[in-house]
Short mmCIF file of C-alpha atoms and ligand atoms in Angstrom, two decimals:
data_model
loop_
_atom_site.label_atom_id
_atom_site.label_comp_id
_atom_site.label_asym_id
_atom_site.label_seq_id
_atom_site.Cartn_x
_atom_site.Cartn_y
_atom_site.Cartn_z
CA UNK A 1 11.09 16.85 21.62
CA UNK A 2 10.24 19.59 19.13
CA UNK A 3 7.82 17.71 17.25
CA UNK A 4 5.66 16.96 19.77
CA UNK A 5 5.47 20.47 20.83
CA UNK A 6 4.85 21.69 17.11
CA UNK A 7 1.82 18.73 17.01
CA UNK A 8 0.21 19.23 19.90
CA UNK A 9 0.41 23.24 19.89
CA UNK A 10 -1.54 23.33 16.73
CA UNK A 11 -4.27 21.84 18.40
CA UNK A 12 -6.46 24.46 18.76
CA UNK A 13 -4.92 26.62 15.22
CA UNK A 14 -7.71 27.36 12.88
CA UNK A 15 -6.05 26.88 8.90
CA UNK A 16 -7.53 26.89 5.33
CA UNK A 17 -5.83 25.20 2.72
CA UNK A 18 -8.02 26.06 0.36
CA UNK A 19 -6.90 30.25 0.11
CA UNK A 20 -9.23 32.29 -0.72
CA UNK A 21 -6.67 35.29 -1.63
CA UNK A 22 -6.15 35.82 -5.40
CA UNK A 23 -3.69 33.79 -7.12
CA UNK A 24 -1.37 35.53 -8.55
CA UNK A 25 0.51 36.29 -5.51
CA UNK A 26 3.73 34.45 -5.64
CA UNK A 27 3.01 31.18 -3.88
CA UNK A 28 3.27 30.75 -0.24
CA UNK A 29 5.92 28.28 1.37
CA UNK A 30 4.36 24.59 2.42
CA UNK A 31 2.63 24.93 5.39
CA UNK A 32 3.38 22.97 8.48
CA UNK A 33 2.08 19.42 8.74
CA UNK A 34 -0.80 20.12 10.74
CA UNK A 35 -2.16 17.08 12.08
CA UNK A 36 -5.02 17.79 14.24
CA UNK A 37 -6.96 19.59 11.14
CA UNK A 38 -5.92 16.21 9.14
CA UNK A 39 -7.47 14.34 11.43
CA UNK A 40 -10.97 16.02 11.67
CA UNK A 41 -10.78 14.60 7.90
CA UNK A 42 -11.39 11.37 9.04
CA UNK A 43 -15.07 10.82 10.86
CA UNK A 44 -14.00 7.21 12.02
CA UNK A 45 -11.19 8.64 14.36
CA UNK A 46 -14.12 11.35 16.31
CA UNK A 47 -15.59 8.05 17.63
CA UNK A 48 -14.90 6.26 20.73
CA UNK A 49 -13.99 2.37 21.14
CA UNK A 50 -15.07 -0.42 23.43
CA UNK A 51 -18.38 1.66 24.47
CA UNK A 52 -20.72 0.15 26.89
CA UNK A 53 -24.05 0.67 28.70
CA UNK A 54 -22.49 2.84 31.83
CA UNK A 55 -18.83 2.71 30.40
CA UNK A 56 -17.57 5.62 28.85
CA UNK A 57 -15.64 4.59 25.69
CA UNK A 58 -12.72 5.49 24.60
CA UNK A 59 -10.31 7.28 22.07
CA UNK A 60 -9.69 5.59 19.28
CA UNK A 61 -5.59 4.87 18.36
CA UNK A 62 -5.38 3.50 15.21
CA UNK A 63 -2.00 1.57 14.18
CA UNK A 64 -3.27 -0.71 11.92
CA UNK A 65 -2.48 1.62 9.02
CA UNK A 66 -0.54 -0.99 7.17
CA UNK A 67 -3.81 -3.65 7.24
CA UNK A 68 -5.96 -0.79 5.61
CA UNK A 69 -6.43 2.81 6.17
CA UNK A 70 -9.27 4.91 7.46
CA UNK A 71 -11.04 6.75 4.71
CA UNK A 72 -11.49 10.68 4.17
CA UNK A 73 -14.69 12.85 4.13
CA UNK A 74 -13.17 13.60 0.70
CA UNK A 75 -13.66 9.70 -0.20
CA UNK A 76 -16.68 9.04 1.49
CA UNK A 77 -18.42 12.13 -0.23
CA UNK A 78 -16.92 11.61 -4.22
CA UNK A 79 -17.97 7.55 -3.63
CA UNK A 80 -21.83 8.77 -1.84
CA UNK A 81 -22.18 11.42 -4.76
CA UNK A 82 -21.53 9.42 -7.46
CA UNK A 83 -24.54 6.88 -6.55
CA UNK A 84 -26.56 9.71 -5.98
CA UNK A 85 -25.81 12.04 -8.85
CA UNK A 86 -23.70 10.56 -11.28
CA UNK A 87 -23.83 7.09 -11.63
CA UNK A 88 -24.43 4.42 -14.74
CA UNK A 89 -21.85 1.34 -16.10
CA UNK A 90 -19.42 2.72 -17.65
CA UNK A 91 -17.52 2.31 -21.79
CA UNK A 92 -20.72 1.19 -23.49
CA UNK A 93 -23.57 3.69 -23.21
CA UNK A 94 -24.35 6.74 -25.17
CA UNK A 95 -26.57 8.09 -22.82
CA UNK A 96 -25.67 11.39 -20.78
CA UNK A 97 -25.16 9.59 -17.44
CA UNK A 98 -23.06 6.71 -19.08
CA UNK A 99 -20.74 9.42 -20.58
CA UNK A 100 -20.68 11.22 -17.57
CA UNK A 101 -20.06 7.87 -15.29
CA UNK A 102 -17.27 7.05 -18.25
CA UNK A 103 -15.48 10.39 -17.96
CA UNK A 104 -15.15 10.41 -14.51
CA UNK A 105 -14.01 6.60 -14.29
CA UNK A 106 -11.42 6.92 -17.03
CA UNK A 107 -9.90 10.78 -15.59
CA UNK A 108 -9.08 8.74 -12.34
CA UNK A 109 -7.32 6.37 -14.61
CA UNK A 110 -5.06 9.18 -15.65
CA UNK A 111 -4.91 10.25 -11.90
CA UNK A 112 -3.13 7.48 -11.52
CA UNK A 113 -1.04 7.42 -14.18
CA UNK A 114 0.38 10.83 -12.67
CA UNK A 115 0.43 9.94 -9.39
CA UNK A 116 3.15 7.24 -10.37
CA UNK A 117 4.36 9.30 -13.17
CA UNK A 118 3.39 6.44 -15.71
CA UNK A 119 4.31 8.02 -19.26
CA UNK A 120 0.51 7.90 -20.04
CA UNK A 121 -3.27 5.74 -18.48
CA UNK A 122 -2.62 3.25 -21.06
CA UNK A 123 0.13 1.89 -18.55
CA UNK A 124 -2.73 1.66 -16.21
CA UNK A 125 -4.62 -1.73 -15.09
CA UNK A 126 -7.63 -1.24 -12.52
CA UNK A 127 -8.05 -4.35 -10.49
CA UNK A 128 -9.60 -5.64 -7.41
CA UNK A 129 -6.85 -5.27 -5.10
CA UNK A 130 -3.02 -5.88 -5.25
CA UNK A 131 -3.12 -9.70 -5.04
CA UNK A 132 -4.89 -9.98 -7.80
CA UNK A 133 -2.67 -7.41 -9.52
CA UNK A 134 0.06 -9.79 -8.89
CA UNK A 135 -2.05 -12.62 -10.18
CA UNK A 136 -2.84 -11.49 -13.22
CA UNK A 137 0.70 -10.81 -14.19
CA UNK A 138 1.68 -14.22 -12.82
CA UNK A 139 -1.79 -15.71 -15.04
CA UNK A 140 -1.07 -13.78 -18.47
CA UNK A 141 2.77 -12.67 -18.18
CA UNK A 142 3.90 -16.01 -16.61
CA UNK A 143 2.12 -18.44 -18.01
CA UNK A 144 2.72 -17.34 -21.62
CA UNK A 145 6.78 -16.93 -20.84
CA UNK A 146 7.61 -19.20 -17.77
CA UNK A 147 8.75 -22.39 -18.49
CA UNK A 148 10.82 -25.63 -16.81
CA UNK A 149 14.21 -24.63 -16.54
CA UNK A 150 13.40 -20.75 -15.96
CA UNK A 151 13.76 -19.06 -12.59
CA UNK A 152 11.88 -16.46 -11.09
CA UNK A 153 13.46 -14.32 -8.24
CA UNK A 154 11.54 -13.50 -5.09
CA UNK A 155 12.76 -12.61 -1.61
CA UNK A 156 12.08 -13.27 1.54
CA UNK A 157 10.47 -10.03 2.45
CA UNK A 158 7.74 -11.24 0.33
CA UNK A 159 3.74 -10.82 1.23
CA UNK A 160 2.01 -14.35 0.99
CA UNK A 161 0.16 -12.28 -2.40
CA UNK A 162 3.91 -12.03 -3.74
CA UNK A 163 5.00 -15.95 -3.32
CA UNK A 164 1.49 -17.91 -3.83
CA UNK A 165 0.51 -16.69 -6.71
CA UNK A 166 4.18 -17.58 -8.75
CA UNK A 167 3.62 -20.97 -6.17
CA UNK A 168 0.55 -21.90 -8.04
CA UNK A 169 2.24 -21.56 -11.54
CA UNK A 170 5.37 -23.25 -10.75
CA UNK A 171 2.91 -26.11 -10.03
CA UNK A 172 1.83 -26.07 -13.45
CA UNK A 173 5.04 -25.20 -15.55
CA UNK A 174 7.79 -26.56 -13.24
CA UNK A 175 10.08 -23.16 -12.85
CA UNK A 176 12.75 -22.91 -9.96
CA UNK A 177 12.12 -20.14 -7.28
CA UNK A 178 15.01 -18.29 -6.00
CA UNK A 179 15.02 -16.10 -2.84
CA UNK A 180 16.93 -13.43 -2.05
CA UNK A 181 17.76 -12.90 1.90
CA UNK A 182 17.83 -10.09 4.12
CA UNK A 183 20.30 -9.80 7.25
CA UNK A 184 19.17 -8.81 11.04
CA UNK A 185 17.92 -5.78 10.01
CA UNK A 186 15.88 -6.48 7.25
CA UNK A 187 18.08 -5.03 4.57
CA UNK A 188 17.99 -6.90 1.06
CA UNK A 189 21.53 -8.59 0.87
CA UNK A 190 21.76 -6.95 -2.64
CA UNK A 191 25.11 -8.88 -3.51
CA UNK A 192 23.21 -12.36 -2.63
CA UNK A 193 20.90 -10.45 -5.35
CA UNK A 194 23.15 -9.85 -8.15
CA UNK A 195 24.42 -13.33 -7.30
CA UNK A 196 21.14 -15.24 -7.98
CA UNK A 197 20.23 -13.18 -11.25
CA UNK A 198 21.88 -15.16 -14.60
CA UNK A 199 20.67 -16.20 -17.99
CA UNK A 200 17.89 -18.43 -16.83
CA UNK A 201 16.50 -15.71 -14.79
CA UNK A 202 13.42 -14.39 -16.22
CA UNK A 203 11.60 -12.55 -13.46
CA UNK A 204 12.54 -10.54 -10.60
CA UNK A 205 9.10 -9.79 -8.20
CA UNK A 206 10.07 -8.00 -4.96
CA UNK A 207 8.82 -6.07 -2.74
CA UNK A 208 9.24 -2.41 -2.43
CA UNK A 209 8.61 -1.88 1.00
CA UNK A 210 7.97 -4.85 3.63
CA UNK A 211 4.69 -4.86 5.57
CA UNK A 212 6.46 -6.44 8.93
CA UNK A 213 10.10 -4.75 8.71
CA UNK A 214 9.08 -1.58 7.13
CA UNK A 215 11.70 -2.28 5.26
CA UNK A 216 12.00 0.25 1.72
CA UNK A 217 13.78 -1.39 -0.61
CA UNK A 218 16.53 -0.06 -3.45
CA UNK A 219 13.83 -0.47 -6.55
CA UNK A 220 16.29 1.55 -8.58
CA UNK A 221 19.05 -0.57 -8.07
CA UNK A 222 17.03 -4.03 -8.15
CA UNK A 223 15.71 -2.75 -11.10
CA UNK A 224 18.80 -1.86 -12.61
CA UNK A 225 20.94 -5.26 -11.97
CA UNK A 226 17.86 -7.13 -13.28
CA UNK A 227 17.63 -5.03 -16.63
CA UNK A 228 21.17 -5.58 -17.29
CA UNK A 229 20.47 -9.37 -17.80
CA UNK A 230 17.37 -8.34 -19.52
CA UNK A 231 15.21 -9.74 -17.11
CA UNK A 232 11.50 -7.99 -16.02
CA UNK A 233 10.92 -7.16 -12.63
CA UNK A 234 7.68 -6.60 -10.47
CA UNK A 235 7.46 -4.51 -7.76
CA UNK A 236 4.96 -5.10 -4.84
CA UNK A 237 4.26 -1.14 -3.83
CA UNK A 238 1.38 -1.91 -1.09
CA UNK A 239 3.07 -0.44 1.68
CA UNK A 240 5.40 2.25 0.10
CA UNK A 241 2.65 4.07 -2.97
CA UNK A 242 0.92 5.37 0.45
CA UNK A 243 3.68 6.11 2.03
CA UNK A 244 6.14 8.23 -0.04
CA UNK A 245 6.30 9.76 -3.96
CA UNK A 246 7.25 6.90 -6.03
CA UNK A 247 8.21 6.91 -9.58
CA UNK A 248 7.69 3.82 -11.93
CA UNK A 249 9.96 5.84 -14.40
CA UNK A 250 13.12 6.62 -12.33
CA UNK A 251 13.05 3.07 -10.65
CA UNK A 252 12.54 1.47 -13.64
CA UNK A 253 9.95 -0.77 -13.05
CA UNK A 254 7.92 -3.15 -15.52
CA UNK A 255 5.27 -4.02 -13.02
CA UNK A 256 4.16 -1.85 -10.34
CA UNK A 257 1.21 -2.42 -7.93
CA UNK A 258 -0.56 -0.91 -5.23
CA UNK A 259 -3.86 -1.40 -3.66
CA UNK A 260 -6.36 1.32 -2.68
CA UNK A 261 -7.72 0.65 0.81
CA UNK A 262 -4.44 0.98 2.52
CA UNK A 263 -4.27 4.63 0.43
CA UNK A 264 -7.54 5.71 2.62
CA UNK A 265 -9.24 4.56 -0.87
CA UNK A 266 -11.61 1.81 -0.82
CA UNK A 267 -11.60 -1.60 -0.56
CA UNK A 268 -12.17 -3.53 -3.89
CA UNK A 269 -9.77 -1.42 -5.84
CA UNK A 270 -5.95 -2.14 -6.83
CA UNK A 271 -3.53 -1.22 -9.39
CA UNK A 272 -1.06 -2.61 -11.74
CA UNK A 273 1.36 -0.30 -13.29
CA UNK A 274 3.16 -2.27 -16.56
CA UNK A 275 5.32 -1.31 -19.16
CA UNK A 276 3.49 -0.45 -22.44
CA UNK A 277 5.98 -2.87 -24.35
CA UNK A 278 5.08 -5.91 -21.89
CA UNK A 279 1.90 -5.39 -21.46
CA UNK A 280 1.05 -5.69 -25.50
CA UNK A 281 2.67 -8.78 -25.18
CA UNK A 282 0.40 -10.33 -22.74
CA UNK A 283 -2.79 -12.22 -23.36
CA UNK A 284 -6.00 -11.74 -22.06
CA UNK A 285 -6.70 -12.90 -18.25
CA UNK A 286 -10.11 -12.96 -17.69
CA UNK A 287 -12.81 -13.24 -20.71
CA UNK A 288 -15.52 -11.17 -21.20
CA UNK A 289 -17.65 -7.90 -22.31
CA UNK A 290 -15.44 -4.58 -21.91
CA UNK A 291 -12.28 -6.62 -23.05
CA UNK A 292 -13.06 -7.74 -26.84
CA UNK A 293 -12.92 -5.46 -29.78
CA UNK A 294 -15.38 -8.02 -31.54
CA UNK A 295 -16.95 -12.15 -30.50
CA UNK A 296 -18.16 -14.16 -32.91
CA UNK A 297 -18.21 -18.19 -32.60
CA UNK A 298 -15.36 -17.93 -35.51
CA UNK A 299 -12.88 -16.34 -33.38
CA UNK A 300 -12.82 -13.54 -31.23
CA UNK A 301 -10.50 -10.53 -30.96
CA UNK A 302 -9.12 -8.39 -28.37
CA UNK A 303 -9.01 -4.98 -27.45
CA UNK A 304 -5.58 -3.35 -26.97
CA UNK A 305 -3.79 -3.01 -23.10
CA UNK A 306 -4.92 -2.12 -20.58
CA UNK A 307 -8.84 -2.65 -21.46
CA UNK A 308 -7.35 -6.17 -22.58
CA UNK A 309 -7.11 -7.15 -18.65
CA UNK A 310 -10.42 -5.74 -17.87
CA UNK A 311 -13.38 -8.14 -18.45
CA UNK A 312 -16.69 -7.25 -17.06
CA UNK A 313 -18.39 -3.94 -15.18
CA UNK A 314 -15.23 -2.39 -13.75
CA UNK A 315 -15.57 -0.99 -9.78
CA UNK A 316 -16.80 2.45 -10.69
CA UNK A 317 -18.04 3.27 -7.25
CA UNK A 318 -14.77 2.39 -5.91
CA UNK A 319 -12.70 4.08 -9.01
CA UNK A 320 -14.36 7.36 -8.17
CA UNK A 321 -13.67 6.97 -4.18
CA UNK A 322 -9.93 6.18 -4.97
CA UNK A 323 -9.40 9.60 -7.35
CA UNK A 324 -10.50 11.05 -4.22
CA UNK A 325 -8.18 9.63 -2.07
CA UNK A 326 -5.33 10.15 -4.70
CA UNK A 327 -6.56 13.94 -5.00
CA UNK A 328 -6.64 14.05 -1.04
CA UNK A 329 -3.07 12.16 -0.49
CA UNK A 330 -1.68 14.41 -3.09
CA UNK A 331 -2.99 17.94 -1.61
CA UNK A 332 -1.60 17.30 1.86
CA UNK A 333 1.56 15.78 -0.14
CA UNK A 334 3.69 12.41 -0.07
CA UNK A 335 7.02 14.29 0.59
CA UNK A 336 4.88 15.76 3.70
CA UNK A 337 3.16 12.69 4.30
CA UNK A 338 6.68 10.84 4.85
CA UNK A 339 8.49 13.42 6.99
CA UNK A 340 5.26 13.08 9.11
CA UNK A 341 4.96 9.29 9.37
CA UNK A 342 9.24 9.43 9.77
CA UNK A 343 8.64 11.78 13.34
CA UNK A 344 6.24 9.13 14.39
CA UNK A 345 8.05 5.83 13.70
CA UNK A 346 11.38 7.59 15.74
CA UNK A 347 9.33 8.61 18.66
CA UNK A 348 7.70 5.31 19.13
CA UNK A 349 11.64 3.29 17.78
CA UNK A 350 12.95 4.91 20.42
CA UNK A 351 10.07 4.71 23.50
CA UNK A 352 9.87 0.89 22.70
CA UNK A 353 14.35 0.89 22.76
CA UNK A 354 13.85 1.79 26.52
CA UNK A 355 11.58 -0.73 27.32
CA UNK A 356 13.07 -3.31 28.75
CA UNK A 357 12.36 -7.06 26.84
CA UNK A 358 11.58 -5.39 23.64
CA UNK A 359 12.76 -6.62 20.78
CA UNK A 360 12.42 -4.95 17.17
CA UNK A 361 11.78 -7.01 14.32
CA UNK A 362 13.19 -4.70 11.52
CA UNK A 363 15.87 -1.81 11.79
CA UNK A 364 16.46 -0.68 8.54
CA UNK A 365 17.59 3.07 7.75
CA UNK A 366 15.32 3.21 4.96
CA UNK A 367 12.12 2.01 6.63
CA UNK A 368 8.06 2.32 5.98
CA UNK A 369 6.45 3.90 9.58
CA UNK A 370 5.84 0.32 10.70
CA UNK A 371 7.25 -1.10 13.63
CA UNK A 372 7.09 -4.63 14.43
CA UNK A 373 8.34 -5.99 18.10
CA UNK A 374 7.67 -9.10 20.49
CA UNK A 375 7.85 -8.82 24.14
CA UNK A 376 10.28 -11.30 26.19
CA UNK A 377 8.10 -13.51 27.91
CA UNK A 378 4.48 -12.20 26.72
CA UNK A 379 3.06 -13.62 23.48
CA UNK A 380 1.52 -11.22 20.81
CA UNK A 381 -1.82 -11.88 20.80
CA UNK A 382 -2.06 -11.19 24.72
CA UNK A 383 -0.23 -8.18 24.15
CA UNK A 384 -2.31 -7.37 21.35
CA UNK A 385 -5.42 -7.58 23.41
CA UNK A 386 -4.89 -5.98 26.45
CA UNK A 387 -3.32 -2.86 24.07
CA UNK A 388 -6.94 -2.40 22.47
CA UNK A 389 -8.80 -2.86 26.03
CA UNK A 390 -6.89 0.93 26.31
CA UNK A 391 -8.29 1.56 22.87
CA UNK A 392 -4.89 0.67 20.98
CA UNK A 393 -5.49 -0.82 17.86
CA UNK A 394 -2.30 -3.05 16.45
CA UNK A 395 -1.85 -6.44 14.26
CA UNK A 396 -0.58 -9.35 15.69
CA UNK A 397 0.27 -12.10 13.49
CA UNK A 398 2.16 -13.45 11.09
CA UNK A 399 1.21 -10.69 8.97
CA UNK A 400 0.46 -12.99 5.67
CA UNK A 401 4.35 -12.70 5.37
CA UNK A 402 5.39 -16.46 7.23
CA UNK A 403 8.79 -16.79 5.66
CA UNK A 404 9.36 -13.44 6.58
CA UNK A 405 8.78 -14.08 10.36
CA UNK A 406 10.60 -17.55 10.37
CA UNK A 407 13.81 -15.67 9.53
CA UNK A 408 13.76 -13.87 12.31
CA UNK A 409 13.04 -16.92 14.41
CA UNK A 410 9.69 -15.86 15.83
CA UNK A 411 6.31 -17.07 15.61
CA UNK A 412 4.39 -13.98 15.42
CA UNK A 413 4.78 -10.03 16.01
CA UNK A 414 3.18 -7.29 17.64
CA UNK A 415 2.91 -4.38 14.89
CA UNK A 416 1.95 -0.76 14.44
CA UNK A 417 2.14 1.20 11.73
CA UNK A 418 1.41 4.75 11.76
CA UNK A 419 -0.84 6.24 8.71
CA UNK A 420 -1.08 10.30 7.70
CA UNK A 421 -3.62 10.84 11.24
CA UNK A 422 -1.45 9.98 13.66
CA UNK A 423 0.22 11.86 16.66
CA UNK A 424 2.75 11.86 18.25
CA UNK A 425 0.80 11.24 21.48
CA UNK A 426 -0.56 8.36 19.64
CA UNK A 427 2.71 6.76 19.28
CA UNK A 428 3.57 7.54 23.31
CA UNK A 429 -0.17 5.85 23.89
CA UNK A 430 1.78 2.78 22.25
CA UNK A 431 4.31 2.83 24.39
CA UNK A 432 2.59 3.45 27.42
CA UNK A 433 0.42 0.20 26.44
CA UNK A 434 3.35 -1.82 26.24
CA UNK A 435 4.37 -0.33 29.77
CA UNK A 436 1.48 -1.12 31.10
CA UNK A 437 1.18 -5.27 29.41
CA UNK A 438 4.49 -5.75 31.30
CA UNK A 439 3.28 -4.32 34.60
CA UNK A 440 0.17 -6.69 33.86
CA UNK A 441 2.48 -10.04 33.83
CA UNK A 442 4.84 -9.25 36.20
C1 PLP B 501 -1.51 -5.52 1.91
C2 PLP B 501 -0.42 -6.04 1.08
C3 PLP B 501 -0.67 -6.82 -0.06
C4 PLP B 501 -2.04 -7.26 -0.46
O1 PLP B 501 -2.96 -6.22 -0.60
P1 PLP B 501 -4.49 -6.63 -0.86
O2 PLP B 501 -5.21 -5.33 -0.87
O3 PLP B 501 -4.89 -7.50 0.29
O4 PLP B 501 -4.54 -7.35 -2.14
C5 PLP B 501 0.39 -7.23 -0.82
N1 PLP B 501 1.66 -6.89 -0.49
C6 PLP B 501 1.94 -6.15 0.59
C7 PLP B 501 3.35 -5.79 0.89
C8 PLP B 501 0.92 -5.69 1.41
O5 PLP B 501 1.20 -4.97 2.49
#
């Protein structure tokens, strides 16, 4: 296969992105992927696994990509630097190192901003992570406008983070949940869509791109069908604002979210994208200093989105690390990124075809570089293990997506999913694993 050639020759290839020739020469075409210089990026994936006195370890194959990613030099460097060098809370001092701190925070607010093409950082919430993305929208949005007698639109491709949190409202205001399903191979059935959406509908919240089918869904077009009723919709982009360029202003969206540890940011850091319009609408979620424009015991008033939905010290630390990893992402490029990942999700689809008892959960022609499968005959978790006793590193689970894996009648999956490091050899070492797990059994 071509690719594998191309990979694996460049082992050895010496490159420099950064050019050191003068820059008005007309600019050179993209160069090749090269994944072997990407990798020595990453200090995690130089060390060796399941090391023991008088047992040489071994090489380190990381699928888990879609659980969290591995982090950068780039990251690990802007996050050690700013505790070293530039570091002080951020939005209320006016001394040199608060400014400083400040600066930096808010210009990765803005990084953002472009890296979804928001129309400006006021668009931009910083939270912990993407549930809580989703809850806030479900605890300011939802509980101001849902009411008994509304319905809210989910599907079944649906995170646990994308059902539980509009769960523990419909508790309290007594809305109807709707689900869309998705047929064998994980598509959306979009008409099913269009069918459930009608004047009591007030929210669609879907998922962009599943974390067990890989699944990429139409945003556009979900977006589109919902707008025409005049109805909001959310879109859950954990698994596809790593993966691929996304833009929250050609899809349409009113809520976009993404988390930064599976971006090879860190943990502790998420993102909700909202429209300026909806978000001024929306009351305050969490109380506190950074989020008031003035307290007294009379009445207190707020500032304006998206400092609104941002009480207390914000994660600074973790704001700086995840500019990095936006800056890093976006110099080896998402288009790039995606072709990459797209080599390695065929070459391991179509290894795991040939292997007898295999069954993949999740065909879709528009799909993430996740691959989820069970075995005939050999349950997940044993299959899971004895693939990481060769140094193979997959989930096996349920995946926090249960409704999800109930459709597809099965109780759990084997899953990789391949992140910006990986080889091709990496996805044949998958393979080979499962080879080797049936050989075990038989
Ligand atoms: C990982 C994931 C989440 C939750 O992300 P957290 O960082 O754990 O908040 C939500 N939705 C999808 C599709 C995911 O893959």
């Amino acid at each position: 296969m071509p690719d594998a050639h191309r990979l694996r020759g460049q082992t050895h290839t010496t490159h420099s992105s950064h050019s050191s020739h003068s820059s008005h020469r007309p600019a050179l075409p993209p160069e090749p992927y090269d994944v072997e210089r990407v990798r020595t990026d990453f200090p995690i994936l130089q060390r060796l696994v399941h090391e023991r006195p008088g047992r040489l370890g071994k090489p380190l194959v990381y699928l888990d990509n879609a659980a969290s990613g591995q982090k950068p030099r780039a990251v690990i460097d802007a996050m050690t630097r700013c505790m070293e060098l530039e570091y002080a809370n951020v939005h209320r001092g006016i001394h040199y190192l608060s400014q400083q701190t400040t600066d930096a925070y808010e210009a990765v607010r803005g990084k953002i901003a472009c890296f979804l093409n928001a129309p400006s950082r006021e668009n931009i919430v910083i939270t912990r992570n993407a549930t809580e993305a989703i809850n806030l929208v479900a605890a300011t949005w939802g509980r101001t406008f849902l009411e008994a007698g509304d319905e809210v639109v989910l599907s079944v491709l649906e995170h646990h983070a994308n059902i539980v949190p509009w769960q523990l409202l419909q508790a309290e205001k007594g809305f109807t949940i709707k689900v869309v399903p998705c047929d064998e191979r994980g598509l959306l059935d979009l008409d099913a869509y269009a069918g459930l959406l009608g004047p009591k509908t007030k929210l669609v919240a879907i998922t962009h791109g599943s974390n067990v089918t890989g699944t990429v869904t139409p945003a556009a077009e979900i977006a589109r069908l919902a707008h025409h009723h005049g109805i909001l919709v959310l879109f859950d982009g954990s698994q596809t604002a790593v993966h691929m360029p996304v833009d929250v202003q050609a899809i349409d969206a009113d809520f976009y979210i993404f988390t930064g540890h599976k971006l090879y940011g860190p943990t502790g850091i998420g993102v909700l994208y909202g429209r300026k319009s909806v978000l001024h609408q929306m009351p305050p979620y969490q109380g506190g200093g950074d989020m008031i424009s003035a307290v007294s015991f009379e009445g207190t008033t707020y500032r304006p989105p998206p400092y609104r939905f941002e009480a207390g010290t914000p994660p600074i630390i973790e704001g700086i690390g995840l500019g990095a990893a936006i800056d890093y992402v976006e110099s080896l490029g998402r288009s790039a990124i995606a072709l990459h990942e797209h080599s390695l999700l065929e070459r391991a689809t179509r290894r795991l075809e040939q292997i007898e008892g295999v069954r993949i959960i999740g065909t879709a022609p528009d799909k993430a570089a996740i691959l989820s499968f069970v075995l005939d005959g050999i349950h997940p978790h044993d299959l899971g293990m004895l693939a990481d006793q060769m140094g193979v590193a997959i989930r096996v689970g349920r995946h926090c997506a249960e409704p999800l894996l109930a459709r597809f009648g099965v109780e759990a999956t084997a899953r990789a999913s391949f992140g910006l490091y990986n080889t091709i050899a990496e996805a044949d070492a998958l393979a080979d694993a499962v080879l080797a797990v049936k050989e075990f059994f038989r």
